[in-house]
Tab-separated table of C-alpha atoms in Angstrom:
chain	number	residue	atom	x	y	z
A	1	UNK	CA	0.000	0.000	0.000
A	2	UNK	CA	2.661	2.214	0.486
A	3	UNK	CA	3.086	2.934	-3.059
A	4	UNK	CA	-0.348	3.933	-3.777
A	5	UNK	CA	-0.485	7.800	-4.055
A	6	UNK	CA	-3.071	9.293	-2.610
A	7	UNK	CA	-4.789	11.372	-4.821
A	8	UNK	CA	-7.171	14.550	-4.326
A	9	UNK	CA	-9.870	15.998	-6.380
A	10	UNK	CA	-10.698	19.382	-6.391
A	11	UNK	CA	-14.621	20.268	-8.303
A	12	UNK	CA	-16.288	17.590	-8.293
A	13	UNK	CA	-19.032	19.354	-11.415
A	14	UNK	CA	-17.400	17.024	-14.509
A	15	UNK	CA	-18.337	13.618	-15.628
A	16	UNK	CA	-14.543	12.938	-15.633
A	17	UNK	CA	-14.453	12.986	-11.774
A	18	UNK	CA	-16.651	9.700	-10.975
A	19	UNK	CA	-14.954	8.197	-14.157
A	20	UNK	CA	-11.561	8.726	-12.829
A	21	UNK	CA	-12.347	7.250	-9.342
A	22	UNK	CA	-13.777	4.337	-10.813
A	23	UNK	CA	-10.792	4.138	-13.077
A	24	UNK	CA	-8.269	4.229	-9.874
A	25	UNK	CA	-10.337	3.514	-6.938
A	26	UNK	CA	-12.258	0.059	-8.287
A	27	UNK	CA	-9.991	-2.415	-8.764
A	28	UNK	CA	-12.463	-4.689	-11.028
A	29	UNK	CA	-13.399	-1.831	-13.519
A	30	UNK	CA	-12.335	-1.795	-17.071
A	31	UNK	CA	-9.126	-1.078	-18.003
A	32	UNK	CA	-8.344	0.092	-13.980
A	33	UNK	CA	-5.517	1.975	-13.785
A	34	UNK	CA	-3.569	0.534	-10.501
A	35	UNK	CA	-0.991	2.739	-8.334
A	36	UNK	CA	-3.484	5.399	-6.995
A	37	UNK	CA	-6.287	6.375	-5.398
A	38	UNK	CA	-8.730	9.090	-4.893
A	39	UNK	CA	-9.295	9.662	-1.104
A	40	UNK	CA	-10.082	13.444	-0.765
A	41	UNK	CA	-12.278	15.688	-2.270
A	42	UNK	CA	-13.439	19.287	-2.244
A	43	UNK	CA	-16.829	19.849	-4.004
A	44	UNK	CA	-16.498	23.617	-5.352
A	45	UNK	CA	-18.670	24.259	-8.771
A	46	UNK	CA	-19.932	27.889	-9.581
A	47	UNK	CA	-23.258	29.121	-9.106
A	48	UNK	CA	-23.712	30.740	-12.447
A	49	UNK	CA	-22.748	27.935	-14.364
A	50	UNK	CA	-25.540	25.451	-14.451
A	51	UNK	CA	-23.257	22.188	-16.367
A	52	UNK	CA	-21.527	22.975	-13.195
A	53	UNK	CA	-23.439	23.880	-9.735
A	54	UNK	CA	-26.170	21.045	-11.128
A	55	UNK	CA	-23.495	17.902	-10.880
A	56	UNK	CA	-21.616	18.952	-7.154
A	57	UNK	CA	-24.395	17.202	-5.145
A	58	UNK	CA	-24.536	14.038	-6.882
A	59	UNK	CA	-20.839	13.899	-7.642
A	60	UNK	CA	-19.833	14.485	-4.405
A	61	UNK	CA	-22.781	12.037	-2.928
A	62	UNK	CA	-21.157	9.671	-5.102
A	63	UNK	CA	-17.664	9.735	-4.160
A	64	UNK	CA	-18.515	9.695	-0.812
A	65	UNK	CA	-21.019	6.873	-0.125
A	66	UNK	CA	-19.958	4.371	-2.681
A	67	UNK	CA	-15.896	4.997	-3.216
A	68	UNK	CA	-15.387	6.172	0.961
A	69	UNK	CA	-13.673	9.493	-0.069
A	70	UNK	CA	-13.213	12.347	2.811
A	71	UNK	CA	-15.054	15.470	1.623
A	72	UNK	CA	-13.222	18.690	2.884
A	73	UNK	CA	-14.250	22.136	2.691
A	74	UNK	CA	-11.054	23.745	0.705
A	75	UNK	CA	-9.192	23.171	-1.796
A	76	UNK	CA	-6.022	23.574	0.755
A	77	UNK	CA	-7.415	20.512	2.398
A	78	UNK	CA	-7.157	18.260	-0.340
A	79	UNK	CA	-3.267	19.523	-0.859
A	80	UNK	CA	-2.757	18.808	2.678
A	81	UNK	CA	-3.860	15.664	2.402
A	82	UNK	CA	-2.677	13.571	-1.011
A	83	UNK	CA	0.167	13.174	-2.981
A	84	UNK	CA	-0.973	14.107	-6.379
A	85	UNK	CA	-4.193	16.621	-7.538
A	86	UNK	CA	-6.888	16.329	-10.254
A	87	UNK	CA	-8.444	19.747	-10.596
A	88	UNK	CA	-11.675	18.643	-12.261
A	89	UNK	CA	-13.488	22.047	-11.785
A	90	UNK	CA	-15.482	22.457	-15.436
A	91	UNK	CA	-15.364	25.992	-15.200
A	92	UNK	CA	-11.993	26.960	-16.978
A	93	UNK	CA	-12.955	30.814	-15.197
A	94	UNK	CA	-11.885	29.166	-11.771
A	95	UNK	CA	-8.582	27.121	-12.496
A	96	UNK	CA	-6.016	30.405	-11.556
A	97	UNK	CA	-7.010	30.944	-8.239
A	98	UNK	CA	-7.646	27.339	-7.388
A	99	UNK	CA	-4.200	26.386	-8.219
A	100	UNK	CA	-2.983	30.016	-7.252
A	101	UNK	CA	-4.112	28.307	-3.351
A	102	UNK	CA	-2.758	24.522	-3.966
A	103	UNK	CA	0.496	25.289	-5.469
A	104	UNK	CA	2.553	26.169	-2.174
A	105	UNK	CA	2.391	22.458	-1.582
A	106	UNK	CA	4.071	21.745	-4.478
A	107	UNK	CA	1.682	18.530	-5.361
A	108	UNK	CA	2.234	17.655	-9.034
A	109	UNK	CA	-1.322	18.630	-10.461
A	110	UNK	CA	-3.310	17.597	-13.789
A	111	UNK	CA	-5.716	20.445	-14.386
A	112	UNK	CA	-8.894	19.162	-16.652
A	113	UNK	CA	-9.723	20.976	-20.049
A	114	UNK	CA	-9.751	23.674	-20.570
A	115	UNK	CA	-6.602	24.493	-18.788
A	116	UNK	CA	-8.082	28.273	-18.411
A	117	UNK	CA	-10.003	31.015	-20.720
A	118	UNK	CA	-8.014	33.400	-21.131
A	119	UNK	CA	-4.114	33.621	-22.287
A	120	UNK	CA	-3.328	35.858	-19.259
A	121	UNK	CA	-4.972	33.212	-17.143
A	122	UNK	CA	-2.802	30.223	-18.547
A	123	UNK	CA	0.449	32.158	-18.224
A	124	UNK	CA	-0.271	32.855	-14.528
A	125	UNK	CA	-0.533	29.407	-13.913
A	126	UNK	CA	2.548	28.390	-15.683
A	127	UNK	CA	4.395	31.238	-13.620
A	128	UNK	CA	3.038	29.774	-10.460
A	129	UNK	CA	4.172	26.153	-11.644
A	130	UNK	CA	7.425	27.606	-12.531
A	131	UNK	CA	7.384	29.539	-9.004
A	132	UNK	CA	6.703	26.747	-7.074
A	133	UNK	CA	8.628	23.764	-8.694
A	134	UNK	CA	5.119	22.092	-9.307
A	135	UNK	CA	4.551	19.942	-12.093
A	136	UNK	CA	1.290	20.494	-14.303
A	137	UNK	CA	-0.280	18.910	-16.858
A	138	UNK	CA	-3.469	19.723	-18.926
A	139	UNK	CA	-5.109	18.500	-21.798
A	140	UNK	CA	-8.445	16.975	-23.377
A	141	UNK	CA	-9.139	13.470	-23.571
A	142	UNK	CA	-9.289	13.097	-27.128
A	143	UNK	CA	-5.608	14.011	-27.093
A	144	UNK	CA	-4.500	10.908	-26.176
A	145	UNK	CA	-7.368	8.483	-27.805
A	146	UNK	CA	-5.253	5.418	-28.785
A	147	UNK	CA	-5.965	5.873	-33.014
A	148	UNK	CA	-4.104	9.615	-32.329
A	149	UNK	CA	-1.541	7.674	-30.326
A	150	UNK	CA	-0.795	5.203	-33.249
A	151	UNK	CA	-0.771	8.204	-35.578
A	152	UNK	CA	1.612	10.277	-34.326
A	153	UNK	CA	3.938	6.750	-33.871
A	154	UNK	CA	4.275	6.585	-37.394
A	155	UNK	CA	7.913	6.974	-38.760
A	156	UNK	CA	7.906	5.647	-41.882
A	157	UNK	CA	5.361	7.842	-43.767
A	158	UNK	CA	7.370	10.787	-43.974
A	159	UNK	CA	7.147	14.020	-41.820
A	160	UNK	CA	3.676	15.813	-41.383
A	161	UNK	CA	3.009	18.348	-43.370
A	162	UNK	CA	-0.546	19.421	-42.046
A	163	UNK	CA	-3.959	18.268	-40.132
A	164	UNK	CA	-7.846	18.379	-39.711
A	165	UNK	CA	-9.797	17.636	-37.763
A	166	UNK	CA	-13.587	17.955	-36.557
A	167	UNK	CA	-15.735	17.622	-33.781
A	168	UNK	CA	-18.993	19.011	-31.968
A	169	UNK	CA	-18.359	23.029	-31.093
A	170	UNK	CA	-21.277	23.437	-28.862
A	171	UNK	CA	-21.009	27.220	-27.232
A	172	UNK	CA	-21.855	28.065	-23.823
A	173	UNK	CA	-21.521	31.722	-22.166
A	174	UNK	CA	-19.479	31.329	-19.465
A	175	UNK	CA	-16.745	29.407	-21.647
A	176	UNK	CA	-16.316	31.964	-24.752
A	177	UNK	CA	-16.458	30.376	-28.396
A	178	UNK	CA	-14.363	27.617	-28.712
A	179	UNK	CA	-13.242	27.082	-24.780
A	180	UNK	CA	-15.731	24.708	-23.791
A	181	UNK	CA	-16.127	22.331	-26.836
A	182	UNK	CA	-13.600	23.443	-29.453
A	183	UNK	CA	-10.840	22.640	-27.039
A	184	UNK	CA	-11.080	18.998	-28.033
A	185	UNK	CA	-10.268	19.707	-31.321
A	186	UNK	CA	-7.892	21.658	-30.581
A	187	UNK	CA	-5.821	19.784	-28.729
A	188	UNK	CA	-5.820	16.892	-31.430
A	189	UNK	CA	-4.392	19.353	-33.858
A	190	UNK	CA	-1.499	20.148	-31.132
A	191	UNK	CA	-1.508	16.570	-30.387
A	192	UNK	CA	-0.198	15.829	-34.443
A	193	UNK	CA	1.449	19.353	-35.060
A	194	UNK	CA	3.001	20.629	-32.589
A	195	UNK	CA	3.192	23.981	-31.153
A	196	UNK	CA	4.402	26.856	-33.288
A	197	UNK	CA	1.077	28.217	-34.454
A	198	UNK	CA	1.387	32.216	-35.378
A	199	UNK	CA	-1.521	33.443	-36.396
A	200	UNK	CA	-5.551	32.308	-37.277
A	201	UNK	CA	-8.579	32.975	-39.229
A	202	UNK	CA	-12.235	31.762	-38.470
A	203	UNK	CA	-15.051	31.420	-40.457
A	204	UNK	CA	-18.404	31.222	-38.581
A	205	UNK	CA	-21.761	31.157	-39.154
A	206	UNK	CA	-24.693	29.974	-36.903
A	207	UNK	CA	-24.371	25.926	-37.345
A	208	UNK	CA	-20.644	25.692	-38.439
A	209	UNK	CA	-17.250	27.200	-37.433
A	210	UNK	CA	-14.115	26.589	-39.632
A	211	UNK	CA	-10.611	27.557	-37.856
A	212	UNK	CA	-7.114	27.737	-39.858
A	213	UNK	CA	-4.076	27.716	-38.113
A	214	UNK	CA	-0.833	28.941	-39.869
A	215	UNK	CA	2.615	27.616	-38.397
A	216	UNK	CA	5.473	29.092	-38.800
A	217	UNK	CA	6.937	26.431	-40.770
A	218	UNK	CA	4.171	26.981	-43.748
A	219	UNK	CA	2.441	23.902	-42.453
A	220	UNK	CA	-1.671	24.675	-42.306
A	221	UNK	CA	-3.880	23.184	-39.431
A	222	UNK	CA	-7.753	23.250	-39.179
A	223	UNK	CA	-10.387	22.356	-36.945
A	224	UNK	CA	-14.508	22.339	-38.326
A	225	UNK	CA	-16.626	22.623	-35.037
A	226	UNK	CA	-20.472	21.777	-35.388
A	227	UNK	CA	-23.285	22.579	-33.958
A	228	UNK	CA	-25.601	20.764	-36.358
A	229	UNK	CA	-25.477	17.684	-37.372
A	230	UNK	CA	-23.394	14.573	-36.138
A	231	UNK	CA	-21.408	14.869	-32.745
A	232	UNK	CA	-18.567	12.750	-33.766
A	233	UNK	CA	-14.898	13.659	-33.166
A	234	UNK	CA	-12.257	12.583	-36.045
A	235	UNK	CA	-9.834	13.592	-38.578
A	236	UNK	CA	-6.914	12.965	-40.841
A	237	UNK	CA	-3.265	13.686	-41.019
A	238	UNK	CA	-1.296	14.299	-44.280
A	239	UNK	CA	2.005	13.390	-44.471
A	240	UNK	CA	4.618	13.451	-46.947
A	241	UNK	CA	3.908	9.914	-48.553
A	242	UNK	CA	0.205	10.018	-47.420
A	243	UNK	CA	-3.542	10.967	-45.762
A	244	UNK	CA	-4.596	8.872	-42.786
A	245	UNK	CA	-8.220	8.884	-41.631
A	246	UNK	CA	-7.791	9.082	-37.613
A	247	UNK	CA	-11.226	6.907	-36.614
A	248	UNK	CA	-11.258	8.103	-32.685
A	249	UNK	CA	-13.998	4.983	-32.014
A	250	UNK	CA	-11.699	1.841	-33.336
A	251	UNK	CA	-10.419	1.395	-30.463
A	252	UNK	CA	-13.019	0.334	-27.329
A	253	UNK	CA	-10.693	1.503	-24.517
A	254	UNK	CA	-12.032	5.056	-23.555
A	255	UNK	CA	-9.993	8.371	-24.386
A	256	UNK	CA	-10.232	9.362	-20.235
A	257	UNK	CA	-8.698	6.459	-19.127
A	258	UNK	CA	-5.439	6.635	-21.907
A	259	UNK	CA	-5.587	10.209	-20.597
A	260	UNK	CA	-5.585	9.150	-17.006
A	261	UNK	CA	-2.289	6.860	-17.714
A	262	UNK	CA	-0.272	9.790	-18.978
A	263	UNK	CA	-1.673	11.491	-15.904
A	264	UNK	CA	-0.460	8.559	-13.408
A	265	UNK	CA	3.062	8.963	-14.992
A	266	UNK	CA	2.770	12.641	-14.330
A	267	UNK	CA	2.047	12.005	-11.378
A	268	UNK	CA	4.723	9.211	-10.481
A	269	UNK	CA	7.623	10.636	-12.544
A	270	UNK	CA	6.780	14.645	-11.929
A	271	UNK	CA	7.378	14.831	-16.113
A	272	UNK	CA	4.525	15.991	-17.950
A	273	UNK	CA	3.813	14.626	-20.965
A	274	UNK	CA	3.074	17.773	-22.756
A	275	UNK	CA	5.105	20.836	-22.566
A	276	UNK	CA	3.622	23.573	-20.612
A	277	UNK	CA	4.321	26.191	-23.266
A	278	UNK	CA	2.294	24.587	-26.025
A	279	UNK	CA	-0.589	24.070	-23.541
A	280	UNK	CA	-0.525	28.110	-23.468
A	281	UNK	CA	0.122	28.042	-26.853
A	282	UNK	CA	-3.105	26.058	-26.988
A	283	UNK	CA	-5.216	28.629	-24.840
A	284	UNK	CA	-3.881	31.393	-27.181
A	285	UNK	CA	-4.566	29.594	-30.305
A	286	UNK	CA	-8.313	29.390	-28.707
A	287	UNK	CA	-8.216	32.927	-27.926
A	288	UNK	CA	-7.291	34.388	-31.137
A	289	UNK	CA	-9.991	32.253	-32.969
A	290	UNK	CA	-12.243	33.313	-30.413
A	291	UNK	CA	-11.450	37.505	-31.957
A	292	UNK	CA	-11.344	36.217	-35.512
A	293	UNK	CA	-14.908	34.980	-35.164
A	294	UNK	CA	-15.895	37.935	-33.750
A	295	UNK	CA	-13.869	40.024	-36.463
A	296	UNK	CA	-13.549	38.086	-39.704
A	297	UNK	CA	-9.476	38.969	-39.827
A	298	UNK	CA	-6.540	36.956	-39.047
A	299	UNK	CA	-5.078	37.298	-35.702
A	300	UNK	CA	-1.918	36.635	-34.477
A	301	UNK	CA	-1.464	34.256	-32.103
């Protein structure tokens, strides 16, 4: 037992947090991911954010009466009292000050998508993780669903030479334009190309959103976000020699738990498995498209 971190939670308002104590805490679930556990909690949610403030009560119910895990009343109880965070609040507006009050206990901490809202937001936190020697990790699921995985393993194809991909973009007001939904997306397109993005254009209209990234290398990203039609995530990559189709459903195992392995390593190792930078990179890139729908111009990122 003594190499079983003890692991905290911190907003319980996300479908991710009774997923990931299943994941950790039951030993018999599917695909169980051994080596921690979640043992203390702190409820949080926001009151003008009903996808939020609905969930705390039966979340927190939950983790409580069927997986035996302490509820406390800050989040500077749950650092006290684990090894290793999950910041699970689904309000992006509330990551900076939550972490702003857990990182003097320099726990290594996964913060859940999207990392924050705002650009100024994301490079506060990496200041603070910088400041405090406290390793952080943040990304969507669909990052690290196992057909991405395979895809960016291939060698022998020749280098990639651009991406897109597509996925639901619902839009809800407290989590501008593409923050709550588009952020999926996103973060497959970073998954295949890498940071370097330097400037964007959207086109939007009320059922469809089409975003072009430009990297600095002349290699062109996109993302189509819908809010009509199918809610299926996918995309392809082209490479030099050729186009892949990347089906995100082959493969039964669920994104959250290949995400929740690369957050166990995190946690063990205190190496992230994506570099801070390009998760700001990622908030920016958000940000930008964010002004170009609004404006119709290319932005810089």
């Amino acid at each position: 037992m003594n190499n079983i971190l003890k692991i905290g939670m911190i907003g319980l308002d996300t479908s991710h947090v009774p997923a990931f104590t299943k994941l950790l805490n039951d030993s018999e679930a599917p695909y169980h991911i051994p080596g921690g556990q979640v043992v203390v909690a702190f409820p949080g949610g926001s009151a003008d954010f009903e996808l939020s403030i609905s969930r705390v009560e039966g979340y927190t119910n939950e983790l409580r009466d069927k997986y035996g895990v302490q509820i406390v009343e800050s989040p500077e109880q749950v650092a006290e009292r684990c090894d290793a965070i999950l910041l699970e609040s689904v309000d992006g507006r509330v990551h900076l000050e939550q972490f702003r009050r857990i990182a003097p206990y320099g726990k290594p901490v996964f913060i859940d998508k999207p990392f924050a809202v705002s650009s100024e937001d994301a490079r506060q936190i990496a200041k603070l993780s910088r400041e405090h020697g406290v390793p952080v990790m943040s990304a969507s699921a669909l990052r690290f669903a196992e057909a991405l995985q395979d895809a960016k393993r291939v060698t022998d194809q020749g280098d990639v030479i651009g991406a897109d991909f597509y996925g639901p973009l619902a839009l809800q007001p407290t989590q501008p334009g593409l923050f709550w939904y588009g952020v999926h997306t996103v973060d497959m397109l970073y998954q295949i190309m890498g940071g370097g993005c330097v400037e964007v254009i959207a086109a939007t209209q009320e059922d469809h959103d089409v975003i072009t990234g430009f990297w600095k290398d002349g290699r062109i990203g996109t993302i189509r976000g819908n809010r009509k039609g199918n809610n299926k995530f996918g995309g392809v990559v082209h490479r030099v020699k050729r186009t892949d189709y990347i089906d995100v459903y082959a493969n039964p195992k669920p994104y959250y738990a290949s995400l929740l392995e690369q957050v166990m390593e995190m946690f063990r190792t205190g190496q992230p498995g994506i570099d801070l930078e390009e998760t700001v990179e990622i908030i920016r890139f958000m940000e930008a498209a964010n002004e170009s729908r609004s404006t119709g111009k290319r932005v810089p990122i």
